[in-house]
C-alpha angles and dihedrals in degrees: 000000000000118000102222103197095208097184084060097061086037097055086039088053093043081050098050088049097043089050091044084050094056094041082065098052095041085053085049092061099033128016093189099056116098110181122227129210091271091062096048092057092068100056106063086052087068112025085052105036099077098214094051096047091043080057093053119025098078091039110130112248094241091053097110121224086257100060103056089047089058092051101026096045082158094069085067088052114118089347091152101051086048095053088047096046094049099035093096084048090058095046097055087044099057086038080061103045091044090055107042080056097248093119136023141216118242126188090007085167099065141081092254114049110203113191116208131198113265128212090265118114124227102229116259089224094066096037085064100054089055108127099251093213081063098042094048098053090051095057089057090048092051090045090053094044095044103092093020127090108235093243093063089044087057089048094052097049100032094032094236155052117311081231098053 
């Protein structure tokens, strides 16, 4: 008989949309950004760790990173266990999203692949269910990654280099 975990192909679709969703509000703020992986591993830690969405998803748009970190220092607790315990989520998420054609690969050849948000749309249908705690929240992180490279935003949440 084969065991069919059912939680685990809901959490990696709810992954593939939420990181979809966020393609299109990065896009919103910067049309020239095109997240990396990098970048895609620090969305799930907050959207899906509830302290650290309730911190951020009211949050006004021209309050700056900085500043809810400042007042907010418990969305950096346990970050990196967070980033490590959702990265395979995020990776069957984006699998997902790659091959259902919602986002693309670019510069696959190179060191530093970057993804990009594709013509498909992501069904209304589906936009709507998204849980609005989580979308929220995703709209402010676009809006805060938009105009930073990902290796200042780790810095600024971690405290050091992507590569330390």
């Amino acid at each position: 008989m084969i065991y069919l975990d059912r939680n685990i192909i809901n959490n990696s679709m709810l992954a593939c949309y939420l990181q979809v969703y966020f393609c299109d509000e990065l896009l919103k703020k910067n049309n020239e950004r095109n997240p990396d992986l990098l970048l895609f591993l620090l969305i799930l830690p907050f959207v899906w760790h509830k302290s650290s969405r309730e911190a951020m998803q009211n949050r006004k748009f021209d309050t700056n990173l900085n500043t809810i970190i400042e007042e907010q220092p418990s969305i950096r607790i346990n970050l990196k266990q967070r980033i490590s315990s959702f990265s395979g989520a995020t990776l069957q998420g984006l699998n997902l999203a790659v091959a259902s054609g919602l986002i693309a690969i670019i510069n696959a050849d190179t060191e530093q692949a970057y993804f990009k948000r594709t013509s498909k749309k992501l069904p209304q249908a589906i936009k709507n269910s998204l849980p609005k705690e989580m979308t929220k929240t995703l709209k402010r992180l676009a809006n805060w990654y938009a105009n930073m490279d990902t290796a200042s935003i780790y810095k600024l949440l971690l405290g050091n280099t992507i590569c330390n």
